[in-house]
mmCIF file of N, CA and C in Angstrom:
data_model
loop_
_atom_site.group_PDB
_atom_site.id
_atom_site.type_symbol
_atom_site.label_atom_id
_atom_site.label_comp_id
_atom_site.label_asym_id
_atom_site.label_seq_id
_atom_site.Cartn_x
_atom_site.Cartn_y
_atom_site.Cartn_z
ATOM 1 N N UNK E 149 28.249 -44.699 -5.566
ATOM 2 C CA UNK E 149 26.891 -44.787 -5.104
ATOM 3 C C UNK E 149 26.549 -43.611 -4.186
ATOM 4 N N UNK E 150 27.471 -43.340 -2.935
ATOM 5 C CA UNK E 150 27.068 -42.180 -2.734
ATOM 6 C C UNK E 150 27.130 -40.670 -3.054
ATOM 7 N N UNK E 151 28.090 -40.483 -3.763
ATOM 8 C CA UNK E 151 28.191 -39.364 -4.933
ATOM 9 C C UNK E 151 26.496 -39.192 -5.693
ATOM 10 N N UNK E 152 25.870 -40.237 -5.999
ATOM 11 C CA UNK E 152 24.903 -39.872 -6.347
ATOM 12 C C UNK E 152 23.432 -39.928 -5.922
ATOM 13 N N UNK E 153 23.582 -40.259 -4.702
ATOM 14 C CA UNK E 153 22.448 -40.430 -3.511
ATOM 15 C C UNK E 153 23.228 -39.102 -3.003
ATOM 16 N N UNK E 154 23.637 -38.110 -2.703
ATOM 17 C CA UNK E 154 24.056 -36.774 -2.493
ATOM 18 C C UNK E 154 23.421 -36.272 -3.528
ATOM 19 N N UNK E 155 24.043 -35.761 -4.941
ATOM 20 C CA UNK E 155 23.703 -35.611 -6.171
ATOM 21 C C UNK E 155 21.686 -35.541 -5.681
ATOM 22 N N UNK E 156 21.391 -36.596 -5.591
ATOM 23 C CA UNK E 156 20.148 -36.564 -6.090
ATOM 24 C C UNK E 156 19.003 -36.044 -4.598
ATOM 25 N N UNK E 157 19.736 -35.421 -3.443
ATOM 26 C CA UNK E 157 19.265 -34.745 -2.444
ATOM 27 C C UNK E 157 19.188 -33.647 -2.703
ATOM 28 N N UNK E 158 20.597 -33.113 -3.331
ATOM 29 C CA UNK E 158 21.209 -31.847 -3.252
ATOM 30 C C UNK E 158 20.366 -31.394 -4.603
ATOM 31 N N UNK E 159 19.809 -32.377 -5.260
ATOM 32 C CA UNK E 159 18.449 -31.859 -6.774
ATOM 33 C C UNK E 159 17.244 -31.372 -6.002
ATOM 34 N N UNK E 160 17.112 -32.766 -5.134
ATOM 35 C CA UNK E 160 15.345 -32.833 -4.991
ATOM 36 C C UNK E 160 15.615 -31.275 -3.820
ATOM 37 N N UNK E 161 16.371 -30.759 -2.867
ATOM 38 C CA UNK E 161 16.451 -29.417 -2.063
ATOM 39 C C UNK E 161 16.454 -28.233 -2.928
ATOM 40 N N UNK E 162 17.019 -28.484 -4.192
ATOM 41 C CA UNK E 162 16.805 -26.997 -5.426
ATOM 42 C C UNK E 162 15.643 -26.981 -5.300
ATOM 43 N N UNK E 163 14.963 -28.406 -5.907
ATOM 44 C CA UNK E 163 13.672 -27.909 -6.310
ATOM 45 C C UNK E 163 12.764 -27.254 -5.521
ATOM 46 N N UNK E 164 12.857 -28.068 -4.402
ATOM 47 C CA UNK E 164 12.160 -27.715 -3.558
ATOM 48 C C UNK E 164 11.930 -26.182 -2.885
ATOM 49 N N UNK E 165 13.297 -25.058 -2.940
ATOM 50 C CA UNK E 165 13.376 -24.091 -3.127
ATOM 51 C C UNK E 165 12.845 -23.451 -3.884
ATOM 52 N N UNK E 166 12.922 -24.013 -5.080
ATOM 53 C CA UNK E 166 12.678 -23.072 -6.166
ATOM 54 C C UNK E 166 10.733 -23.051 -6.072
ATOM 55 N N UNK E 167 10.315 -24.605 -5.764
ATOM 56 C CA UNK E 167 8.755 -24.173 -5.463
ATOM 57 C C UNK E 167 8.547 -23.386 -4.528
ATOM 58 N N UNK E 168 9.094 -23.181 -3.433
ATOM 59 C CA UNK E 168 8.647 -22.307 -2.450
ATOM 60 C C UNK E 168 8.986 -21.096 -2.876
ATOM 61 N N UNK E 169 9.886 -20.985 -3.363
ATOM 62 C CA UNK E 169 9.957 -19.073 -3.588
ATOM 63 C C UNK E 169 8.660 -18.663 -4.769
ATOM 64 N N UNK E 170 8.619 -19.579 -5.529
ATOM 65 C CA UNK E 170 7.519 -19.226 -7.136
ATOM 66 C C UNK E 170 6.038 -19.519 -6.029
ATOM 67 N N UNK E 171 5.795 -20.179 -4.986
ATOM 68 C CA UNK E 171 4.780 -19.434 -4.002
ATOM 69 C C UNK E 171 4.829 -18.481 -2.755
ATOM 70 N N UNK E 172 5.818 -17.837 -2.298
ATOM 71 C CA UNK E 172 5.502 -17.274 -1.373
ATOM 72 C C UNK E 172 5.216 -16.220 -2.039
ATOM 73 N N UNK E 173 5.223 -14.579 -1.360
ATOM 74 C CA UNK E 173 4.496 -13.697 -1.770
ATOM 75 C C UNK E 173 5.599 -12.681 -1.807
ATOM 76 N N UNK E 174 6.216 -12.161 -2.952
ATOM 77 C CA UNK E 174 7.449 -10.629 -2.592
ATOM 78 C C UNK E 174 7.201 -10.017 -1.679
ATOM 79 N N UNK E 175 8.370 -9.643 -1.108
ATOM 80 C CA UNK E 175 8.875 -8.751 -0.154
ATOM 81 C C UNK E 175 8.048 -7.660 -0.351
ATOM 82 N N UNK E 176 7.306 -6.977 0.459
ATOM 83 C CA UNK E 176 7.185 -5.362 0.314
ATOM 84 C C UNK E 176 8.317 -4.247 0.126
ATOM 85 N N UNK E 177 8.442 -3.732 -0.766
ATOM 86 C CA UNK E 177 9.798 -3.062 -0.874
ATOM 87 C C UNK E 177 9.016 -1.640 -0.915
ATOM 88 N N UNK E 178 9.888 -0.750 0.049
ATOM 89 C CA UNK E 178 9.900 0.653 0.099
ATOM 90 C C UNK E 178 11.080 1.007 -0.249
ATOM 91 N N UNK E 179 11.219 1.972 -1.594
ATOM 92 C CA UNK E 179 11.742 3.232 -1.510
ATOM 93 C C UNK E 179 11.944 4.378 -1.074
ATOM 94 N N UNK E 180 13.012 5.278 -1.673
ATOM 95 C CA UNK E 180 13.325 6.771 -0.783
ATOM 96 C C UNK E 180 12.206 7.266 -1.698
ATOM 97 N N UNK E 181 11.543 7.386 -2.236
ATOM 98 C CA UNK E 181 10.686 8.399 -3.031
ATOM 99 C C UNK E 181 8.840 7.489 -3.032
ATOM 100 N N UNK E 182 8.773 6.805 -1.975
ATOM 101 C CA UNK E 182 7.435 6.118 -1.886
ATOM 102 C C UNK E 182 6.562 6.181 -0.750
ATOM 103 N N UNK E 183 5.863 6.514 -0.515
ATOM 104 C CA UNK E 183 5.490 6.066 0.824
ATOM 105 C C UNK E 183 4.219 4.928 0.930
ATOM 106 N N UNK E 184 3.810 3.962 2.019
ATOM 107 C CA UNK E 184 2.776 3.321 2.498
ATOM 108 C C UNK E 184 2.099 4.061 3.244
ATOM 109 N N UNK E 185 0.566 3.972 2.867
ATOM 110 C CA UNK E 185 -0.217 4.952 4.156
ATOM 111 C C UNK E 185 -1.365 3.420 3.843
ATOM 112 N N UNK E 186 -2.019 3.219 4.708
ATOM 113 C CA UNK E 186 -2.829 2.768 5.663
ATOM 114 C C UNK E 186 -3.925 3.874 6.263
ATOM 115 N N UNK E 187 -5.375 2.908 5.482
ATOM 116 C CA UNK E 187 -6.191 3.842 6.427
ATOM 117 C C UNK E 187 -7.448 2.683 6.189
ATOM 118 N N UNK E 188 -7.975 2.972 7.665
ATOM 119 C CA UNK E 188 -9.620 2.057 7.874
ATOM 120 C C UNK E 188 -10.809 2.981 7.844
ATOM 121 N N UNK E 189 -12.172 2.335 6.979
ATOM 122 C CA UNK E 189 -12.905 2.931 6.956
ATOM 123 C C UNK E 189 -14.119 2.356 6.955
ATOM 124 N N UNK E 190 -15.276 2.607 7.533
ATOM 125 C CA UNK E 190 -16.450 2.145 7.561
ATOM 126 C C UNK E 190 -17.399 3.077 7.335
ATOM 127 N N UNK E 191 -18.858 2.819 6.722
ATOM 128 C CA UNK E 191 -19.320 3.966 5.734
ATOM 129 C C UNK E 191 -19.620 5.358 6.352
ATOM 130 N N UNK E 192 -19.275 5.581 7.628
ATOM 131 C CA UNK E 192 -19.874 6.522 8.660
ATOM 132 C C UNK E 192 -18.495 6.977 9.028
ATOM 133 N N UNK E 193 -17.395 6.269 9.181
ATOM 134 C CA UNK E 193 -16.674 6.888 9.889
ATOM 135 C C UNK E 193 -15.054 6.465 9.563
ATOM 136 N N UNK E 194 -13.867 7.257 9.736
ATOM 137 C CA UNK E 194 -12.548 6.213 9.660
ATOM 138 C C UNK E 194 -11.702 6.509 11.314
ATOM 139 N N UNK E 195 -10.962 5.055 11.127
ATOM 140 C CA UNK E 195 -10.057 4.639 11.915
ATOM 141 C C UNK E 195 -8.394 4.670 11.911
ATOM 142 N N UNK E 196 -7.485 5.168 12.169
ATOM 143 C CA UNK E 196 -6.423 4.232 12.002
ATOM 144 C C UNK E 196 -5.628 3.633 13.049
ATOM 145 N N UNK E 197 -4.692 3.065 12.621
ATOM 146 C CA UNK E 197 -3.860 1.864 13.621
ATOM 147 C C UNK E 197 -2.872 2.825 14.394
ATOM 148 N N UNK E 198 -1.913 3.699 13.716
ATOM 149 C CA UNK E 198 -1.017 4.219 14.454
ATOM 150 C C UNK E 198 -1.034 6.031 13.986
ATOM 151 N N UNK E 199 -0.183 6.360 15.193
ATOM 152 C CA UNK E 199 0.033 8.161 14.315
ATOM 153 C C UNK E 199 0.792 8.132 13.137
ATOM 154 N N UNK E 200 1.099 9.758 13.043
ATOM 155 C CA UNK E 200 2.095 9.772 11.576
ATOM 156 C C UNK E 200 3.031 9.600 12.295
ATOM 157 N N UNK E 201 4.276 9.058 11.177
ATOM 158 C CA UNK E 201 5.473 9.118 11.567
ATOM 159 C C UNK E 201 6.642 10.189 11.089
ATOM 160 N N UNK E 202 7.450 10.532 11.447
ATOM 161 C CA UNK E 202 8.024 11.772 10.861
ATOM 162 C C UNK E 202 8.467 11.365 9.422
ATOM 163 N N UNK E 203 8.423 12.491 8.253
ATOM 164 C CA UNK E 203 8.788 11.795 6.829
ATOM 165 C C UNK E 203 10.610 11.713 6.938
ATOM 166 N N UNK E 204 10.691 10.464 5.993
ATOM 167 C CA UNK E 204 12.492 10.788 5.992
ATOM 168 C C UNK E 204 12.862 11.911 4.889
ATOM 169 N N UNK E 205 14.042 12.373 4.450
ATOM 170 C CA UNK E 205 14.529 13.417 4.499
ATOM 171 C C UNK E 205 13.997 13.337 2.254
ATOM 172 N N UNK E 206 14.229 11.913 2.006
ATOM 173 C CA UNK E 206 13.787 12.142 0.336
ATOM 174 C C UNK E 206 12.242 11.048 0.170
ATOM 175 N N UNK E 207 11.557 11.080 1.099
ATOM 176 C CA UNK E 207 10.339 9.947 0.840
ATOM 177 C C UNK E 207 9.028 10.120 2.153
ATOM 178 N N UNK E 208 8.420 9.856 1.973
ATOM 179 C CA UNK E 208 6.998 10.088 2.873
ATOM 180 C C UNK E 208 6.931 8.348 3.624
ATOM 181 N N UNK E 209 6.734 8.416 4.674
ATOM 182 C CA UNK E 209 6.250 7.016 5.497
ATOM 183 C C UNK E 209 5.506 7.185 6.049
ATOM 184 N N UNK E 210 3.952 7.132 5.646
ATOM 185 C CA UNK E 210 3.486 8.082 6.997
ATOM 186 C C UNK E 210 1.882 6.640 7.248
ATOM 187 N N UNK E 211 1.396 6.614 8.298
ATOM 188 C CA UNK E 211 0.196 5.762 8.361
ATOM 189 C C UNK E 211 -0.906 7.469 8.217
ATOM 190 N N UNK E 212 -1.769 7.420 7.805
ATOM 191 C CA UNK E 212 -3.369 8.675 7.922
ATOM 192 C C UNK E 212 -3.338 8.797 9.548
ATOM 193 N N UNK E 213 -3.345 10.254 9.616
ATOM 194 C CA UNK E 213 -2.810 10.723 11.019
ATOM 195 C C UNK E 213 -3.888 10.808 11.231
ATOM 196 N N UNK E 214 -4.397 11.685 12.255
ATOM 197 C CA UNK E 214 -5.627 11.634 13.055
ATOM 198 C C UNK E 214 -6.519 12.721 12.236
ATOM 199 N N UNK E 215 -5.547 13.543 11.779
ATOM 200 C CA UNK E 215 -6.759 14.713 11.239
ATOM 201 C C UNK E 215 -7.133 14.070 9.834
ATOM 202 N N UNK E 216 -6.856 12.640 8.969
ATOM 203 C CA UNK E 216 -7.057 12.445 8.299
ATOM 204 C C UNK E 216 -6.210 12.808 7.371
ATOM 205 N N UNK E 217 -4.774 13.356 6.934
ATOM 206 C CA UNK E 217 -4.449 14.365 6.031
ATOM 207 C C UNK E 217 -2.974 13.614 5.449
ATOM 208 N N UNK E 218 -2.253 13.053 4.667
ATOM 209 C CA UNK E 218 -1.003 12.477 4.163
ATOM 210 C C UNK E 218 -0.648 13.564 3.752
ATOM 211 N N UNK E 219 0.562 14.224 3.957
ATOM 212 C CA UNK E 219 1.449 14.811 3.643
ATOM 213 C C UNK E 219 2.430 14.452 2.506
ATOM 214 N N UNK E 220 3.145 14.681 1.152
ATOM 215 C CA UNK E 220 4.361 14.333 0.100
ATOM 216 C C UNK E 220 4.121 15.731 -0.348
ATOM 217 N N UNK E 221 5.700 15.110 -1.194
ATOM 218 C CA UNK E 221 5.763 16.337 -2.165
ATOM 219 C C UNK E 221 5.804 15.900 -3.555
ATOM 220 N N UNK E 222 5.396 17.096 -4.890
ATOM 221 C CA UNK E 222 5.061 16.973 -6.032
ATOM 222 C C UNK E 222 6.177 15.552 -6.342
ATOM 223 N N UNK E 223 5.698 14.543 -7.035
ATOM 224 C CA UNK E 223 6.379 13.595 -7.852
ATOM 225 C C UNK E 223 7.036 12.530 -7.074
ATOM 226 N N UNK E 224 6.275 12.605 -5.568
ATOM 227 C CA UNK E 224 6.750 11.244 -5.063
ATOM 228 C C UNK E 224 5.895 10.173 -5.126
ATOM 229 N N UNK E 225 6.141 8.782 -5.095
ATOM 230 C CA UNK E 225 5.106 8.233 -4.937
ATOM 231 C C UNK E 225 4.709 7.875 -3.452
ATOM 232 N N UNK E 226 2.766 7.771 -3.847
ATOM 233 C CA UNK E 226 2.161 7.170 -2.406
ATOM 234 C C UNK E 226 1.920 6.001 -2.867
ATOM 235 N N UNK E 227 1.946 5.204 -1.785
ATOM 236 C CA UNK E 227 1.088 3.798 -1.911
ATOM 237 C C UNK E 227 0.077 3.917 -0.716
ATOM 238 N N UNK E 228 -1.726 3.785 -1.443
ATOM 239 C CA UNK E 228 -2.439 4.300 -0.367
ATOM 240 C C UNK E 228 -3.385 3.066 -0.238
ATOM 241 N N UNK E 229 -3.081 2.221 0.986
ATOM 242 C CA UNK E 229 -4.341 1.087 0.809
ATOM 243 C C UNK E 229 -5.165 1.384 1.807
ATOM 244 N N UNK E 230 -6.939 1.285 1.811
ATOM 245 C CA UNK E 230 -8.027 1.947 2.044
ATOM 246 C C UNK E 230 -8.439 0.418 2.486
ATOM 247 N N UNK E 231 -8.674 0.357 3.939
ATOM 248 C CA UNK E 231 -9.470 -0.949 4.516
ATOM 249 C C UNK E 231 -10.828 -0.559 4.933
ATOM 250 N N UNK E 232 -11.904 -1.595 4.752
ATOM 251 C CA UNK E 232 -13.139 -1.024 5.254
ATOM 252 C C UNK E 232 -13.768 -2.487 5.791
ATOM 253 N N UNK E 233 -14.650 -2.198 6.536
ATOM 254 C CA UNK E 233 -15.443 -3.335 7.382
ATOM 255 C C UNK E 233 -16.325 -3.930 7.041
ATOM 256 N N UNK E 234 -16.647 -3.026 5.651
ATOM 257 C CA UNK E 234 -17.432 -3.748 4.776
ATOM 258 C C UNK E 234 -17.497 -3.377 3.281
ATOM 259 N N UNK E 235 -17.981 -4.269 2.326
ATOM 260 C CA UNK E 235 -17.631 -3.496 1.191
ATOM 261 C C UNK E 235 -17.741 -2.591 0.381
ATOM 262 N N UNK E 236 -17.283 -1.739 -0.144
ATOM 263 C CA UNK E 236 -16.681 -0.527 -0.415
ATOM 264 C C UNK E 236 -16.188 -0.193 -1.158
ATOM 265 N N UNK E 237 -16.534 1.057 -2.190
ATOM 266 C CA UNK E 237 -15.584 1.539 -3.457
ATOM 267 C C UNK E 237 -14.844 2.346 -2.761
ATOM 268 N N UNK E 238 -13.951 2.497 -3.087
ATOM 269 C CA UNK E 238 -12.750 3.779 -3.007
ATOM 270 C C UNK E 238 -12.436 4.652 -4.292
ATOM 271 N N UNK E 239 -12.674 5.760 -3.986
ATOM 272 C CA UNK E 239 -12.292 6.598 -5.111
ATOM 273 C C UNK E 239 -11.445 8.377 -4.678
ATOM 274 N N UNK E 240 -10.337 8.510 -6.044
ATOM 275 C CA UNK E 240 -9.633 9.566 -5.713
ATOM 276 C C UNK E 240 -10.467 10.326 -6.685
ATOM 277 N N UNK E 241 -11.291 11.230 -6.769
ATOM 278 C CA UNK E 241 -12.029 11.768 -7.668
ATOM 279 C C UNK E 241 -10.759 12.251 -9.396
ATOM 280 N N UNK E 242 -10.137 12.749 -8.704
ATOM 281 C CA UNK E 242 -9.269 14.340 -9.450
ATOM 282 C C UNK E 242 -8.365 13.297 -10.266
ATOM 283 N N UNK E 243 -7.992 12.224 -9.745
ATOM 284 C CA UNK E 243 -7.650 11.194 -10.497
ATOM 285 C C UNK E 243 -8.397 10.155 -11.767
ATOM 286 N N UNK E 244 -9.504 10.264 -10.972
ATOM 287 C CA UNK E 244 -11.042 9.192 -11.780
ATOM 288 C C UNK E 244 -10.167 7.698 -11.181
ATOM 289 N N UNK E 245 -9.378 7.624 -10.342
ATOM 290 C CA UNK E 245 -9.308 6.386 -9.882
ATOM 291 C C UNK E 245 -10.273 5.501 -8.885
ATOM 292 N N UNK E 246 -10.530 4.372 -9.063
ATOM 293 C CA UNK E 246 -11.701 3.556 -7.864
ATOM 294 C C UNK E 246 -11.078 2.507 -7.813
ATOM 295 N N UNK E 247 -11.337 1.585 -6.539
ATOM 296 C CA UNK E 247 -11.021 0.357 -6.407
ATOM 297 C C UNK E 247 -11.754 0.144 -5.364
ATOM 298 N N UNK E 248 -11.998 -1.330 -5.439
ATOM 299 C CA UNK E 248 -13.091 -2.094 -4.481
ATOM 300 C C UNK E 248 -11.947 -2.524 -3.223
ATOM 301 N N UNK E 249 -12.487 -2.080 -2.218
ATOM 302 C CA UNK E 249 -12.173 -2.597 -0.574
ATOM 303 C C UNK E 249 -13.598 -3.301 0.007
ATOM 304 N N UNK E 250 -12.583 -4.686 0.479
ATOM 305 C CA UNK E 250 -13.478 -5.445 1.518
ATOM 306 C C UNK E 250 -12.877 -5.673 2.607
ATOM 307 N N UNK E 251 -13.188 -6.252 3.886
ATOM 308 C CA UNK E 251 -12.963 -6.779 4.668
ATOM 309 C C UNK E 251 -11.218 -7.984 3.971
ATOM 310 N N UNK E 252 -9.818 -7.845 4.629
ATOM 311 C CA UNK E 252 -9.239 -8.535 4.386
ATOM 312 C C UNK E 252 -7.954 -8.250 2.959
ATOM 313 N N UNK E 253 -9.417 -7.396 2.136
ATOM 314 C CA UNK E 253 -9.050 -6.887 0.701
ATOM 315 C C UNK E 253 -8.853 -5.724 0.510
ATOM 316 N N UNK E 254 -7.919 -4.654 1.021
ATOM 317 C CA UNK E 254 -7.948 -3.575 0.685
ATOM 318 C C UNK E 254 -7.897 -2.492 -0.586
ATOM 319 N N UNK E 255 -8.481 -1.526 -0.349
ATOM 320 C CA UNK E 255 -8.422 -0.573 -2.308
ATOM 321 C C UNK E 255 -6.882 -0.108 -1.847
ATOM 322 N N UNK E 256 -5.862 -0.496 -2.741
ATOM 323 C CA UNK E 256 -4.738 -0.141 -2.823
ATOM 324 C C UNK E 256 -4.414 1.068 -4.481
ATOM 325 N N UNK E 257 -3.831 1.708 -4.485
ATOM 326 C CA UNK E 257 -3.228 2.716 -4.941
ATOM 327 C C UNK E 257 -2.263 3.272 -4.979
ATOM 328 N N UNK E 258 -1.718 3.275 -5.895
ATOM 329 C CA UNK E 258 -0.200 3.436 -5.820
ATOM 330 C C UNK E 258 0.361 4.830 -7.179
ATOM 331 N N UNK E 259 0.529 6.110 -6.694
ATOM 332 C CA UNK E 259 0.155 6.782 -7.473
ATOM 333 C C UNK E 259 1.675 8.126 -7.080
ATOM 334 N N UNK E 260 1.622 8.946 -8.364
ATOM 335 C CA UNK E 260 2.833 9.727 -7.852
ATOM 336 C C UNK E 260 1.828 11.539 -8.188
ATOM 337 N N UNK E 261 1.568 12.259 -7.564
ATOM 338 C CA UNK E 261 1.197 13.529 -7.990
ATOM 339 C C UNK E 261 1.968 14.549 -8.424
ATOM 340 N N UNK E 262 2.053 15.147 -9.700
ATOM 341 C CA UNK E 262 3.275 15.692 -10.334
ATOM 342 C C UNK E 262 2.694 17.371 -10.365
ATOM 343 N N UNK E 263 1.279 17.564 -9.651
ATOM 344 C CA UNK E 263 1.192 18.761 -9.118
ATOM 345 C C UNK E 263 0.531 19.181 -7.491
ATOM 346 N N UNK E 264 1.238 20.228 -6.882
ATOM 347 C CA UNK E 264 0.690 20.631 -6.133
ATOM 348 C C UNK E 264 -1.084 20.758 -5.455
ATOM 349 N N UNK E 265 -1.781 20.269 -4.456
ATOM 350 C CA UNK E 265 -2.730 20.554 -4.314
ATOM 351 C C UNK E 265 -3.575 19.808 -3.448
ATOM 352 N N UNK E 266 -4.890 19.663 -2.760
ATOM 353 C CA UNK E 266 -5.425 18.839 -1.911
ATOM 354 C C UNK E 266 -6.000 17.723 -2.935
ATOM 355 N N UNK E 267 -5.815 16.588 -2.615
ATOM 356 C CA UNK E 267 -6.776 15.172 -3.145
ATOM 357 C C UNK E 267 -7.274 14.686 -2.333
ATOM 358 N N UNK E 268 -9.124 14.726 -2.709
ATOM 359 C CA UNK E 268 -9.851 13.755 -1.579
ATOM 360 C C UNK E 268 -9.995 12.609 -1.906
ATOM 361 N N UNK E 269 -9.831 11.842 -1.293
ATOM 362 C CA UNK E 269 -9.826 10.017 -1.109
ATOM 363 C C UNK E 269 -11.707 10.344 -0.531
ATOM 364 N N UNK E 270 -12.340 9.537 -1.065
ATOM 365 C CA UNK E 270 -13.458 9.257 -1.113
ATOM 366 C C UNK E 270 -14.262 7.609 -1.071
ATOM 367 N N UNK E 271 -15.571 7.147 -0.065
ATOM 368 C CA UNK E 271 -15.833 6.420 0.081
ATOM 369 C C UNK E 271 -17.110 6.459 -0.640
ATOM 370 N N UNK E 272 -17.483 6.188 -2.545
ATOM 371 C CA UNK E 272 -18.078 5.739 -2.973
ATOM 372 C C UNK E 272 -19.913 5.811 -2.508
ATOM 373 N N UNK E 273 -19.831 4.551 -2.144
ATOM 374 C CA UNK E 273 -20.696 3.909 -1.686
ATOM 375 C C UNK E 273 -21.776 4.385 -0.236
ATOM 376 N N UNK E 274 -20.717 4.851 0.736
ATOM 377 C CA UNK E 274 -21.510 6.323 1.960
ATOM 378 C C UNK E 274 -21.210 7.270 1.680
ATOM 379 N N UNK E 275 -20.750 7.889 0.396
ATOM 380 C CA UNK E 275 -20.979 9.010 0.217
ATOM 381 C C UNK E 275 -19.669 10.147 1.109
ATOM 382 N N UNK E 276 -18.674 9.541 1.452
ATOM 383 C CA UNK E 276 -18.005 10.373 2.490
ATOM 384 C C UNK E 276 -16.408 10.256 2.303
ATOM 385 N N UNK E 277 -16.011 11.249 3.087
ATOM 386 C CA UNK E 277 -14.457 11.291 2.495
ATOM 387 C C UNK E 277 -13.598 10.719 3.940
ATOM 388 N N UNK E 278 -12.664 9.754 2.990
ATOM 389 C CA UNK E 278 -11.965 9.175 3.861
ATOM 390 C C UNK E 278 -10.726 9.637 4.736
ATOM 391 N N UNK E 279 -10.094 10.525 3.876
ATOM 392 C CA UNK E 279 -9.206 11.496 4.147
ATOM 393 C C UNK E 279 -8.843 12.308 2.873
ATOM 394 N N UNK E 280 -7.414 13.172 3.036
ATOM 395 C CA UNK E 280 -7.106 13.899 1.969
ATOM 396 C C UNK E 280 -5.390 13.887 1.470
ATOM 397 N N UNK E 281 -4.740 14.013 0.550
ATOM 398 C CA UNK E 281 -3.625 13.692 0.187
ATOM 399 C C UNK E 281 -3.141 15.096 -0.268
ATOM 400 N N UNK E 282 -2.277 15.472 0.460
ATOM 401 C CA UNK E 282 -1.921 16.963 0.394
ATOM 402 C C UNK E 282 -1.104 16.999 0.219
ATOM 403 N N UNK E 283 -0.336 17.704 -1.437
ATOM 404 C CA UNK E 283 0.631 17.744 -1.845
ATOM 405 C C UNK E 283 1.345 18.822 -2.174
ATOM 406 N N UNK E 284 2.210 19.266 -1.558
ATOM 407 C CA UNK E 284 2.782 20.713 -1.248
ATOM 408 C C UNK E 284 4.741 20.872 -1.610
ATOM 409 N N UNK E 285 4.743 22.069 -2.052
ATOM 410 C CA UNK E 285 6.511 22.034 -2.279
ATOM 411 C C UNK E 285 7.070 21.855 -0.845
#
């Protein structure tokens, strides 16, 4: 009897695992060849949370520094999510990429540049550039 009043705890705790992992949300995973940048924008003007941080030695980590400008090199990837205060297209022109940012919802992008050169990140909707993605040997 108790072999299987165990048995049938040690079921109902799988399951119960197994629902919680099939809802929580994956890990953010960074790679050596990825970076996260973070940047806030409202139709007049942008913000961000912190400075750059120094890049590591094979990958970019950087938050949009003050002059506006992400730094990588050819064929790494960025991951670039674009917050705004209100809603908002985001667009990389040179790409033809757009994505909608709201409040909560950021335009995320996740992209690798396999040539050299400046990319403006662009705010749609005011007409203005959010920053630039500068990709250099």
């Amino acid at each position: 009897m108790i072999p299987r009043r165990l048995l049938t705890v040690m079921l109902l705790l799988l399951v119960g695992l197994v629902i919680a992992s099939a809802v929580a949300p994956p890990p953010e995973r960074r790679g050596q060849d990825s970076a996260r940048t973070s940047t806030s924008t409202t139709p007049a003007t942008t913000s961000t949370a912190e400075p750059e941080r120094p890049a590591a030695p094979s990958g970019v980590d950087a938050v949009l520094p003050a002059d506006g400008t992400v730094r990588a090199r050819p064929g790494q990837a960025i991951e670039l999510d674009v917050t705004s205060k209100q809603p908002a297209t985001i667009e990389i022109p040179e790409l033809g990429a757009m994505q909608p940012a709201a409040p909560g919802a950021p335009a995320q992008f996740v992209v690798a540049f396999d040539e050299a050169g400046r990319y403006d990140v662009r705010d749609v909707d005011a007409d203005t550039s959010v920053g630039t993605v500068e990709i250099g040997e």
